[in-house]
Structures are given as structure tokens and as C-alpha cells.
Amino acid sequence: MKLSVIITTYNSEEWLKKVLVGYANQTEKDFEIVIADDGSTSKTKVLLSQFEPSFLYPIIHVWQEDKGFQKCKILNKAIVKSHSEYLLFTDGDCIPREDFVATHLKYKEKGYFLSGGYFKLPMSTSNSISTIDIVSKKCFHPFWLAKNNVKKNFKLSKLVRFKPFTLFMNWITTTKKTFNGHNTSCFKSDLIAINGFNEDMKYGGLDREVGERLFNYGVLAKQIRYSAICLHLDHERGYLNKEEWNKNLKIRAYNQKHHVIQTKNGLNQYLG
């Protein structure tokens, strides 16, 4: 297969359903879905069984017991269970446009990871998006969003589908080319080389830290912020903890200062 899409989730069946509809309607079909489930109830398993016939390959459901926020751990387990040499990371609250997978495959290149972004929606719009809106692609149109409680501002330009414009915007954007858990792809071999995600980290920059170690390893990044589009559904962040955030910042600062490549507490423990 060409690619494995690794989607993180935790007890968010309503949002995950919309996301899976998006992946079931991709122009590129040769990919697998790997669900990195950080302790959801059986409702998520039931939802995945309903979507099984929608994909070329069986959905891989990687689950672990709910012991608080352990995103790095479940991502490492999901990486090991994936079957493709190329991995696309996203979240269970990000609906992909129909060319999302194809775009990541188009721009993939040895020695690079791809850095994408998202278009964040307000809660009212997140709730109102239906399966029909996703299948018909209406929800990705700036005019449709503007009519459905999204503010009319320059951010809507992310959704403009005109190749010269998107390439130009990717080039001039001041946003750094970082490893973003909601929209990044890379080669599995590069992640194995740096020992994957750092399981000493909780919420707050854990994905950026992976990208920084990839940079230390010699991997560069490409900006596809305006090319690979996904809609970020709104939700609460009850797992935000300032103390953990500051701890993560110290880890990242140490890694950058000492040019750290491999984390000690990573995915190697799950490799056979």
C-alpha cells in the first residue's frame, strides 16, 4: 500500500465519524487507516466496524487502557502496527478534503517530512457539518463556511483551490515548517531512527518535539500548509496542564541544545 493514515482518538465518536467519512471519500484509495485509540469505550470499536467496508484495507484499531493522556504511547504502538513505509499523522477531529491523501503522496520525498496545517472551525459549524456536506465537498468551500458561522477573514484563503496561489502561499507563509500531529507525513524509517514519540511527554508540543529530533537527525521539512487541507472540529481540552507543558518545553530546549536524536523512552520497546 502507498500510505498508512494514523488517526488519534479518545471517546469522540461523533467527530471521528465525520473524519472517517472524509477518508472514505478520498481520490486516492490505496491506503490503510490505523486508529490510535488512547482508551475509548466500546462505542469507538462499534463505529469502526461500521466503516470497515468503506476502505480497501481492514481498519487497524490499536487500543490501550485509559490511564490519562498517553498520546505518545498509543502513537508509538500504532506506528509499529502500520504496514506502509510512509505514514500520515492526523487527529480524530480533522476532516480531510478529498485530495488530502493524494497531496501528501504527491509531495513526499526522501529526506523530508511534510508540514501541513488546518482550518479551525467554531463549535456551531463543527456540529452542523453533515455526512452529505462532506461527501458533496460543500463544507470545504469558503462561501459555504461563511454562511455557516465562520468569520469572513483572510484565513479562508487556505481553502482556495488554485494551484499557483497555494504554492505561492506555501512559499511566503511565516509559519514554521514543524511536525504537526494533525497534518504531517513522513517515512516510517525516519521515525524508527529517532525512536518515535517521547513517552515522557504529555500534552503540549509533543509532535513538535518529534520534528525537532528529525531535524537533528538530518531530515528537512516541506511546507504544504495551503495544499493539504483539513477542517479542525472544535472541542474542549480538559487535558491541558501548565506544569506538563513547561516540562515539555524543558525537554525540547535540552534536545535542541544537545542535538538529541533518539529519545530514551520511545517505540523501540514495541518492536519485535
PDB file of C-alpha atoms in Angstrom:
ATOM      1  CA  MET A   1       0.000   0.000   0.000  1.00  0.00           C
ATOM      2  CA  LYS A   2       1.079   3.580  -0.586  1.00  0.00           C
ATOM      3  CA  LEU A   3       0.432   5.058   2.841  1.00  0.00           C
ATOM      4  CA  SER A   4      -0.873   4.468   6.389  1.00  0.00           C
ATOM      5  CA  VAL A   5      -3.084   7.153   7.937  1.00  0.00           C
ATOM      6  CA  ILE A   6      -2.627   7.178  11.728  1.00  0.00           C
ATOM      7  CA  ILE A   7      -5.588   8.858  13.447  1.00  0.00           C
ATOM      8  CA  THR A   8      -5.596   9.566  17.185  1.00  0.00           C
ATOM      9  CA  THR A   9      -8.872   9.452  19.103  1.00  0.00           C
ATOM     10  CA  TYR A  10     -10.371   9.341  22.565  1.00  0.00           C
ATOM     11  CA  ASN A  11     -14.130   8.957  23.172  1.00  0.00           C
ATOM     12  CA  SER A  12     -15.106  11.233  20.283  1.00  0.00           C
ATOM     13  CA  GLU A  13     -17.295   9.035  18.114  1.00  0.00           C
ATOM     14  CA  GLU A  14     -19.360  11.875  16.636  1.00  0.00           C
ATOM     15  CA  TRP A  15     -16.267  13.725  15.411  1.00  0.00           C
ATOM     16  CA  LEU A  16     -14.452  10.539  14.352  1.00  0.00           C
ATOM     17  CA  LYS A  17     -17.417   9.540  12.199  1.00  0.00           C
ATOM     18  CA  LYS A  18     -17.132  12.780  10.209  1.00  0.00           C
ATOM     19  CA  VAL A  19     -13.396  12.265   9.831  1.00  0.00           C
ATOM     20  CA  LEU A  20     -13.831   8.709   8.557  1.00  0.00           C
ATOM     21  CA  VAL A  21     -16.418   9.889   6.026  1.00  0.00           C
ATOM     22  CA  GLY A  22     -13.719  12.227   4.737  1.00  0.00           C
ATOM     23  CA  TYR A  23     -11.216   9.391   4.346  1.00  0.00           C
ATOM     24  CA  ALA A  24     -13.806   7.109   2.774  1.00  0.00           C
ATOM     25  CA  ASN A  25     -14.219   9.705   0.012  1.00  0.00           C
ATOM     26  CA  GLN A  26     -10.570  10.329  -0.885  1.00  0.00           C
ATOM     27  CA  THR A  27      -9.495  10.424  -4.527  1.00  0.00           C
ATOM     28  CA  GLU A  28      -6.590   8.119  -3.582  1.00  0.00           C
ATOM     29  CA  LYS A  29      -7.788   4.740  -2.289  1.00  0.00           C
ATOM     30  CA  ASP A  30      -4.534   2.833  -1.760  1.00  0.00           C
ATOM     31  CA  PHE A  31      -4.032   3.498   1.947  1.00  0.00           C
ATOM     32  CA  GLU A  32      -4.903   1.969   5.305  1.00  0.00           C
ATOM     33  CA  ILE A  33      -6.487   3.530   8.378  1.00  0.00           C
ATOM     34  CA  VAL A  34      -4.759   2.972  11.735  1.00  0.00           C
ATOM     35  CA  ILE A  35      -6.743   4.215  14.737  1.00  0.00           C
ATOM     36  CA  ALA A  36      -4.508   5.181  17.680  1.00  0.00           C
ATOM     37  CA  ASP A  37      -7.078   4.899  20.473  1.00  0.00           C
ATOM     38  CA  ASP A  38      -6.000   6.246  23.870  1.00  0.00           C
ATOM     39  CA  GLY A  39      -8.594   4.314  25.903  1.00  0.00           C
ATOM     40  CA  SER A  40     -12.012   4.915  24.310  1.00  0.00           C
ATOM     41  CA  THR A  41     -15.073   2.879  25.251  1.00  0.00           C
ATOM     42  CA  SER A  42     -16.505   0.142  23.035  1.00  0.00           C
ATOM     43  CA  LYS A  43     -18.529   2.766  21.114  1.00  0.00           C
ATOM     44  CA  THR A  44     -15.448   3.574  19.045  1.00  0.00           C
ATOM     45  CA  LYS A  45     -14.959  -0.092  18.156  1.00  0.00           C
ATOM     46  CA  VAL A  46     -18.587  -0.331  17.011  1.00  0.00           C
ATOM     47  CA  LEU A  47     -18.156   2.774  14.825  1.00  0.00           C
ATOM     48  CA  LEU A  48     -15.040   1.351  13.193  1.00  0.00           C
ATOM     49  CA  SER A  49     -16.828  -1.895  12.354  1.00  0.00           C
ATOM     50  CA  GLN A  50     -19.477   0.119  10.523  1.00  0.00           C
ATOM     51  CA  PHE A  51     -16.823   1.823   8.383  1.00  0.00           C
ATOM     52  CA  GLU A  52     -14.811  -1.329   7.649  1.00  0.00           C
ATOM     53  CA  PRO A  53     -16.422  -1.911   4.193  1.00  0.00           C
ATOM     54  CA  SER A  54     -15.607   1.668   3.132  1.00  0.00           C
ATOM     55  CA  PHE A  55     -11.866   1.083   2.797  1.00  0.00           C
ATOM     56  CA  LEU A  56      -9.582  -1.015   0.621  1.00  0.00           C
ATOM     57  CA  TYR A  57      -7.760  -2.456   3.647  1.00  0.00           C
ATOM     58  CA  PRO A  58      -9.023  -3.516   7.100  1.00  0.00           C
ATOM     59  CA  ILE A  59      -9.058  -0.751   9.708  1.00  0.00           C
ATOM     60  CA  ILE A  60      -6.382  -1.380  12.338  1.00  0.00           C
ATOM     61  CA  HIS A  61      -7.657  -0.476  15.806  1.00  0.00           C
ATOM     62  CA  VAL A  62      -4.767  -0.018  18.237  1.00  0.00           C
ATOM     63  CA  TRP A  63      -6.246   0.441  21.727  1.00  0.00           C
ATOM     64  CA  GLN A  64      -4.774   0.871  25.187  1.00  0.00           C
ATOM     65  CA  GLU A  65      -6.350   1.146  28.621  1.00  0.00           C
ATOM     66  CA  ASP A  66      -7.469   4.601  29.716  1.00  0.00           C
ATOM     67  CA  LYS A  67      -4.807   5.810  32.150  1.00  0.00           C
ATOM     68  CA  GLY A  68      -4.934   9.502  31.384  1.00  0.00           C
ATOM     69  CA  PHE A  69      -3.342  11.318  28.455  1.00  0.00           C
ATOM     70  CA  GLN A  70      -0.897   8.873  26.827  1.00  0.00           C
ATOM     71  CA  LYS A  71      -0.894  10.037  23.223  1.00  0.00           C
ATOM     72  CA  CYS A  72       2.810   9.385  22.645  1.00  0.00           C
ATOM     73  CA  LYS A  73       2.495   5.797  23.803  1.00  0.00           C
ATOM     74  CA  ILE A  74      -0.502   4.970  21.602  1.00  0.00           C
ATOM     75  CA  LEU A  75       1.135   6.645  18.611  1.00  0.00           C
ATOM     76  CA  ASN A  76       4.268   4.542  19.014  1.00  0.00           C
ATOM     77  CA  LYS A  77       2.136   1.397  19.190  1.00  0.00           C
ATOM     78  CA  ALA A  78       0.225   2.492  16.078  1.00  0.00           C
ATOM     79  CA  ILE A  79       3.449   3.133  14.159  1.00  0.00           C
ATOM     80  CA  VAL A  80       4.608  -0.406  14.890  1.00  0.00           C
ATOM     81  CA  LYS A  81       1.254  -1.870  13.761  1.00  0.00           C
ATOM     82  CA  SER A  82       1.149   0.095  10.480  1.00  0.00           C
ATOM     83  CA  HIS A  83       2.013  -1.709   7.217  1.00  0.00           C
ATOM     84  CA  SER A  84       3.243   1.098   4.961  1.00  0.00           C
ATOM     85  CA  GLU A  85       6.694   2.644   4.745  1.00  0.00           C
ATOM     86  CA  TYR A  86       5.061   6.088   4.605  1.00  0.00           C
ATOM     87  CA  LEU A  87       2.904   7.459   7.445  1.00  0.00           C
ATOM     88  CA  LEU A  88       0.401  10.319   7.601  1.00  0.00           C
ATOM     89  CA  PHE A  89      -0.430  11.585  11.105  1.00  0.00           C
ATOM     90  CA  THR A  90      -3.710  13.312  11.908  1.00  0.00           C
ATOM     91  CA  ASP A  91      -6.346  13.559  14.630  1.00  0.00           C
ATOM     92  CA  GLY A  92      -9.874  12.248  15.010  1.00  0.00           C
ATOM     93  CA  ASP A  93     -11.233  15.789  14.869  1.00  0.00           C
ATOM     94  CA  CYS A  94      -9.739  16.772  11.475  1.00  0.00           C
ATOM     95  CA  ILE A  95     -11.884  16.176   8.377  1.00  0.00           C
ATOM     96  CA  PRO A  96      -9.694  15.764   5.272  1.00  0.00           C
ATOM     97  CA  ARG A  97     -10.533  17.291   1.908  1.00  0.00           C
ATOM     98  CA  GLU A  98     -10.881  14.645  -0.827  1.00  0.00           C
ATOM     99  CA  ASP A  99      -7.335  15.274  -2.131  1.00  0.00           C
ATOM    100  CA  PHE A 100      -5.686  15.145   1.307  1.00  0.00           C
ATOM    101  CA  VAL A 101      -4.011  11.728   0.995  1.00  0.00           C
ATOM    102  CA  ALA A 102      -3.130  12.298  -2.671  1.00  0.00           C
ATOM    103  CA  THR A 103      -1.449  15.601  -1.807  1.00  0.00           C
ATOM    104  CA  HIS A 104       0.750  14.022   0.858  1.00  0.00           C
ATOM    105  CA  LEU A 105       1.786  11.316  -1.592  1.00  0.00           C
ATOM    106  CA  LYS A 106       2.453  13.875  -4.310  1.00  0.00           C
ATOM    107  CA  TYR A 107       4.927  15.857  -2.230  1.00  0.00           C
ATOM    108  CA  LYS A 108       6.606  13.049  -0.270  1.00  0.00           C
ATOM    109  CA  GLU A 109      10.364  12.890  -0.715  1.00  0.00           C
ATOM    110  CA  LYS A 110      13.182  11.005   0.942  1.00  0.00           C
ATOM    111  CA  GLY A 111      14.981  13.165   3.479  1.00  0.00           C
ATOM    112  CA  TYR A 112      11.886  15.276   4.234  1.00  0.00           C
ATOM    113  CA  PHE A 113       8.709  15.302   6.287  1.00  0.00           C
ATOM    114  CA  LEU A 114       5.661  17.285   5.159  1.00  0.00           C
ATOM    115  CA  SER A 115       4.273  20.031   7.395  1.00  0.00           C
ATOM    116  CA  GLY A 116       0.562  20.757   6.954  1.00  0.00           C
ATOM    117  CA  GLY A 117      -1.901  22.890   8.874  1.00  0.00           C
ATOM    118  CA  TYR A 118      -5.634  23.063   9.488  1.00  0.00           C
ATOM    119  CA  PHE A 119      -8.608  25.371   9.215  1.00  0.00           C
ATOM    120  CA  LYS A 120     -10.208  25.648  12.649  1.00  0.00           C
ATOM    121  CA  LEU A 121     -13.998  25.737  12.874  1.00  0.00           C
ATOM    122  CA  PRO A 122     -16.212  27.165  15.616  1.00  0.00           C
ATOM    123  CA  MET A 123     -18.340  24.719  17.600  1.00  0.00           C
ATOM    124  CA  SER A 124     -21.589  25.658  15.854  1.00  0.00           C
ATOM    125  CA  THR A 125     -20.125  24.881  12.428  1.00  0.00           C
ATOM    126  CA  SER A 126     -18.472  21.713  13.725  1.00  0.00           C
ATOM    127  CA  ASN A 127     -21.847  20.451  14.901  1.00  0.00           C
ATOM    128  CA  SER A 128     -23.721  21.398  11.750  1.00  0.00           C
ATOM    129  CA  ILE A 129     -21.439  19.678   9.214  1.00  0.00           C
ATOM    130  CA  SER A 130     -23.230  16.568   7.970  1.00  0.00           C
ATOM    131  CA  THR A 131     -22.158  13.484   6.061  1.00  0.00           C
ATOM    132  CA  ILE A 132     -23.758  14.968   2.942  1.00  0.00           C
ATOM    133  CA  ASP A 133     -21.747  18.176   3.357  1.00  0.00           C
ATOM    134  CA  ILE A 134     -18.523  16.157   3.482  1.00  0.00           C
ATOM    135  CA  VAL A 135     -19.334  13.834   0.575  1.00  0.00           C
ATOM    136  CA  SER A 136     -20.502  16.744  -1.583  1.00  0.00           C
ATOM    137  CA  LYS A 137     -17.382  18.728  -0.550  1.00  0.00           C
ATOM    138  CA  LYS A 138     -19.565  21.748   0.313  1.00  0.00           C
ATOM    139  CA  CYS A 139     -18.007  22.149   3.756  1.00  0.00           C
ATOM    140  CA  PHE A 140     -14.612  22.903   2.181  1.00  0.00           C
ATOM    141  CA  HIS A 141     -15.922  25.872   0.210  1.00  0.00           C
ATOM    142  CA  PRO A 142     -15.201  29.325   1.699  1.00  0.00           C
ATOM    143  CA  PHE A 143     -18.663  30.612   0.738  1.00  0.00           C
ATOM    144  CA  TRP A 144     -20.412  27.684   2.422  1.00  0.00           C
ATOM    145  CA  LEU A 145     -18.377  28.160   5.587  1.00  0.00           C
ATOM    146  CA  ALA A 146     -19.058  31.902   5.608  1.00  0.00           C
ATOM    147  CA  LYS A 147     -22.783  31.113   5.517  1.00  0.00           C
ATOM    148  CA  ASN A 148     -22.356  28.678   8.413  1.00  0.00           C
ATOM    149  CA  ASN A 149     -20.959  30.883  11.185  1.00  0.00           C
ATOM    150  CA  VAL A 150     -17.321  31.054  10.075  1.00  0.00           C
ATOM    151  CA  LYS A 151     -15.876  34.580  10.190  1.00  0.00           C
ATOM    152  CA  LYS A 152     -15.046  36.167   6.867  1.00  0.00           C
ATOM    153  CA  ASN A 153     -11.322  36.883   7.041  1.00  0.00           C
ATOM    154  CA  PHE A 154      -8.047  36.114   5.293  1.00  0.00           C
ATOM    155  CA  LYS A 155      -7.839  32.669   6.904  1.00  0.00           C
ATOM    156  CA  LEU A 156     -10.492  31.465   4.457  1.00  0.00           C
ATOM    157  CA  SER A 157      -7.839  31.792   1.751  1.00  0.00           C
ATOM    158  CA  LYS A 158      -6.459  28.457   2.974  1.00  0.00           C
ATOM    159  CA  LEU A 159      -9.394  26.823   1.225  1.00  0.00           C
ATOM    160  CA  VAL A 160      -8.879  28.471  -2.169  1.00  0.00           C
ATOM    161  CA  ARG A 161      -8.286  25.774  -4.796  1.00  0.00           C
ATOM    162  CA  PHE A 162      -5.957  27.440  -7.284  1.00  0.00           C
ATOM    163  CA  LYS A 163      -2.563  25.749  -7.555  1.00  0.00           C
ATOM    164  CA  PRO A 164      -0.413  28.838  -8.312  1.00  0.00           C
ATOM    165  CA  PHE A 165      -1.988  30.576  -5.312  1.00  0.00           C
ATOM    166  CA  THR A 166      -1.480  27.647  -2.912  1.00  0.00           C
ATOM    167  CA  LEU A 167       2.140  27.195  -3.981  1.00  0.00           C
ATOM    168  CA  PHE A 168       2.761  30.899  -3.520  1.00  0.00           C
ATOM    169  CA  MET A 169       1.146  30.888  -0.071  1.00  0.00           C
ATOM    170  CA  ASN A 170       3.164  27.838   0.987  1.00  0.00           C
ATOM    171  CA  TRP A 171       6.265  29.778  -0.038  1.00  0.00           C
ATOM    172  CA  ILE A 172       5.538  33.119   1.659  1.00  0.00           C
ATOM    173  CA  THR A 173       3.858  31.937   4.884  1.00  0.00           C
ATOM    174  CA  THR A 174       5.751  32.867   8.034  1.00  0.00           C
ATOM    175  CA  THR A 175       4.501  29.728   9.797  1.00  0.00           C
ATOM    176  CA  LYS A 176       7.428  27.437  10.555  1.00  0.00           C
ATOM    177  CA  LYS A 177       7.720  24.011   8.949  1.00  0.00           C
ATOM    178  CA  THR A 178       7.004  21.951  12.064  1.00  0.00           C
ATOM    179  CA  PHE A 179       5.867  18.386  12.733  1.00  0.00           C
ATOM    180  CA  ASN A 180       2.128  18.832  13.382  1.00  0.00           C
ATOM    181  CA  GLY A 181       0.195  15.879  14.779  1.00  0.00           C
ATOM    182  CA  HIS A 182      -2.954  16.884  12.926  1.00  0.00           C
ATOM    183  CA  ASN A 183      -1.363  17.065   9.467  1.00  0.00           C
ATOM    184  CA  THR A 184       2.134  15.688   8.899  1.00  0.00           C
ATOM    185  CA  SER A 185       3.569  12.799   6.907  1.00  0.00           C
ATOM    186  CA  CYS A 186       6.976  11.147   6.942  1.00  0.00           C
ATOM    187  CA  PHE A 187       8.843   7.911   6.318  1.00  0.00           C
ATOM    188  CA  LYS A 188       8.483   5.260   8.991  1.00  0.00           C
ATOM    189  CA  SER A 189      12.197   4.503   8.807  1.00  0.00           C
ATOM    190  CA  ASP A 190      12.993   8.064   9.923  1.00  0.00           C
ATOM    191  CA  LEU A 191      10.722   7.723  12.957  1.00  0.00           C
ATOM    192  CA  ILE A 192      12.294   4.403  13.878  1.00  0.00           C
ATOM    193  CA  ALA A 193      15.736   6.011  13.608  1.00  0.00           C
ATOM    194  CA  ILE A 194      14.816   8.629  16.253  1.00  0.00           C
ATOM    195  CA  ASN A 195      12.879   6.100  18.383  1.00  0.00           C
ATOM    196  CA  GLY A 196       9.462   7.648  17.671  1.00  0.00           C
ATOM    197  CA  PHE A 197       7.487   9.775  20.096  1.00  0.00           C
ATOM    198  CA  ASN A 198       8.844  10.603  23.545  1.00  0.00           C
ATOM    199  CA  GLU A 199       6.598   8.854  26.081  1.00  0.00           C
ATOM    200  CA  ASP A 200       7.895  11.082  28.885  1.00  0.00           C
ATOM    201  CA  MET A 201       5.813  13.878  27.342  1.00  0.00           C
ATOM    202  CA  LYS A 202       2.119  14.607  27.909  1.00  0.00           C
ATOM    203  CA  TYR A 203       0.068  17.285  26.110  1.00  0.00           C
ATOM    204  CA  GLY A 204       1.912  20.316  24.786  1.00  0.00           C
ATOM    205  CA  GLY A 205       4.330  20.273  21.835  1.00  0.00           C
ATOM    206  CA  LEU A 206       4.875  16.509  21.791  1.00  0.00           C
ATOM    207  CA  ASP A 207       4.596  16.460  17.999  1.00  0.00           C
ATOM    208  CA  ARG A 208       6.890  19.470  17.548  1.00  0.00           C
ATOM    209  CA  GLU A 209       9.498  17.649  19.641  1.00  0.00           C
ATOM    210  CA  VAL A 210       9.479  14.756  17.157  1.00  0.00           C
ATOM    211  CA  GLY A 211      10.106  17.183  14.315  1.00  0.00           C
ATOM    212  CA  GLU A 212      12.976  18.806  16.175  1.00  0.00           C
ATOM    213  CA  ARG A 213      14.690  15.450  16.652  1.00  0.00           C
ATOM    214  CA  LEU A 214      14.097  14.669  12.968  1.00  0.00           C
ATOM    215  CA  PHE A 215      15.880  17.933  12.149  1.00  0.00           C
ATOM    216  CA  ASN A 216      18.747  16.842  14.405  1.00  0.00           C
ATOM    217  CA  TYR A 217      18.838  13.545  12.508  1.00  0.00           C
ATOM    218  CA  GLY A 218      19.200  15.432   9.222  1.00  0.00           C
ATOM    219  CA  VAL A 219      15.620  15.252   7.923  1.00  0.00           C
ATOM    220  CA  LEU A 220      14.295  18.514   6.450  1.00  0.00           C
ATOM    221  CA  ALA A 221      10.697  19.716   6.091  1.00  0.00           C
ATOM    222  CA  LYS A 222       8.437  20.874   3.274  1.00  0.00           C
ATOM    223  CA  GLN A 223       5.601  23.354   3.789  1.00  0.00           C
ATOM    224  CA  ILE A 224       2.228  22.142   2.431  1.00  0.00           C
ATOM    225  CA  ARG A 225       0.035  24.236   4.716  1.00  0.00           C
ATOM    226  CA  TYR A 226      -2.105  25.553   1.847  1.00  0.00           C
ATOM    227  CA  SER A 227      -2.090  22.351  -0.231  1.00  0.00           C
ATOM    228  CA  ALA A 228      -3.130  19.590   2.196  1.00  0.00           C
ATOM    229  CA  ILE A 229      -6.397  20.829   3.696  1.00  0.00           C
ATOM    230  CA  CYS A 230      -8.304  19.543   6.716  1.00  0.00           C
ATOM    231  CA  LEU A 231     -11.066  21.104   8.810  1.00  0.00           C
ATOM    232  CA  HIS A 232     -10.428  21.072  12.558  1.00  0.00           C
ATOM    233  CA  LEU A 233     -13.614  20.441  14.547  1.00  0.00           C
ATOM    234  CA  ASP A 234     -13.883  22.343  17.811  1.00  0.00           C
ATOM    235  CA  HIS A 235     -13.625  20.621  21.210  1.00  0.00           C
ATOM    236  CA  GLU A 236     -12.616  21.195  24.801  1.00  0.00           C
ATOM    237  CA  ARG A 237      -9.071  20.490  26.001  1.00  0.00           C
ATOM    238  CA  GLY A 238      -9.504  19.172  29.511  1.00  0.00           C
ATOM    239  CA  TYR A 239      -6.087  17.546  29.390  1.00  0.00           C
ATOM    240  CA  LEU A 240      -4.230  20.886  29.225  1.00  0.00           C
ATOM    241  CA  ASN A 241      -1.817  21.095  32.169  1.00  0.00           C
ATOM    242  CA  LYS A 242       0.563  24.038  32.568  1.00  0.00           C
ATOM    243  CA  GLU A 243       3.062  22.053  34.648  1.00  0.00           C
ATOM    244  CA  GLU A 244       3.287  19.324  31.992  1.00  0.00           C
ATOM    245  CA  TRP A 245       3.547  21.952  29.264  1.00  0.00           C
ATOM    246  CA  ASN A 246       6.524  23.581  30.979  1.00  0.00           C
ATOM    247  CA  LYS A 247       8.143  20.172  31.462  1.00  0.00           C
ATOM    248  CA  ASN A 248       7.805  19.545  27.729  1.00  0.00           C
ATOM    249  CA  LEU A 249       9.369  22.894  26.924  1.00  0.00           C
ATOM    250  CA  LYS A 250      12.404  21.956  29.032  1.00  0.00           C
ATOM    251  CA  ILE A 251      12.733  18.628  27.200  1.00  0.00           C
ATOM    252  CA  ARG A 252      12.624  20.385  23.841  1.00  0.00           C
ATOM    253  CA  ALA A 253      15.153  23.014  24.922  1.00  0.00           C
ATOM    254  CA  TYR A 254      17.532  20.292  26.131  1.00  0.00           C
ATOM    255  CA  ASN A 255      17.160  18.346  22.871  1.00  0.00           C
ATOM    256  CA  GLN A 256      17.928  21.390  20.774  1.00  0.00           C
ATOM    257  CA  LYS A 257      20.913  22.435  22.887  1.00  0.00           C
ATOM    258  CA  HIS A 258      22.449  18.945  22.944  1.00  0.00           C
ATOM    259  CA  HIS A 259      21.391  17.922  19.422  1.00  0.00           C
ATOM    260  CA  VAL A 260      19.434  14.908  20.711  1.00  0.00           C
ATOM    261  CA  ILE A 261      18.248  12.476  18.027  1.00  0.00           C
ATOM    262  CA  GLN A 262      16.888   9.453  19.876  1.00  0.00           C
ATOM    263  CA  THR A 263      14.519   9.614  22.810  1.00  0.00           C
ATOM    264  CA  LYS A 264      15.178   7.015  25.507  1.00  0.00           C
ATOM    265  CA  ASN A 265      11.503   6.204  26.122  1.00  0.00           C
ATOM    266  CA  GLY A 266      10.142   5.572  22.630  1.00  0.00           C
ATOM    267  CA  LEU A 267       8.845   2.966  20.215  1.00  0.00           C
ATOM    268  CA  ASN A 268      11.780   0.538  20.320  1.00  0.00           C
ATOM    269  CA  GLN A 269      10.134  -1.237  23.257  1.00  0.00           C
ATOM    270  CA  TYR A 270       7.294  -2.356  20.948  1.00  0.00           C
ATOM    271  CA  LEU A 271       9.464  -3.657  18.102  1.00  0.00           C
ATOM    272  CA  GLY A 272       9.877  -7.389  17.847  1.00  0.00           C
TER     273      GLY A 272
END
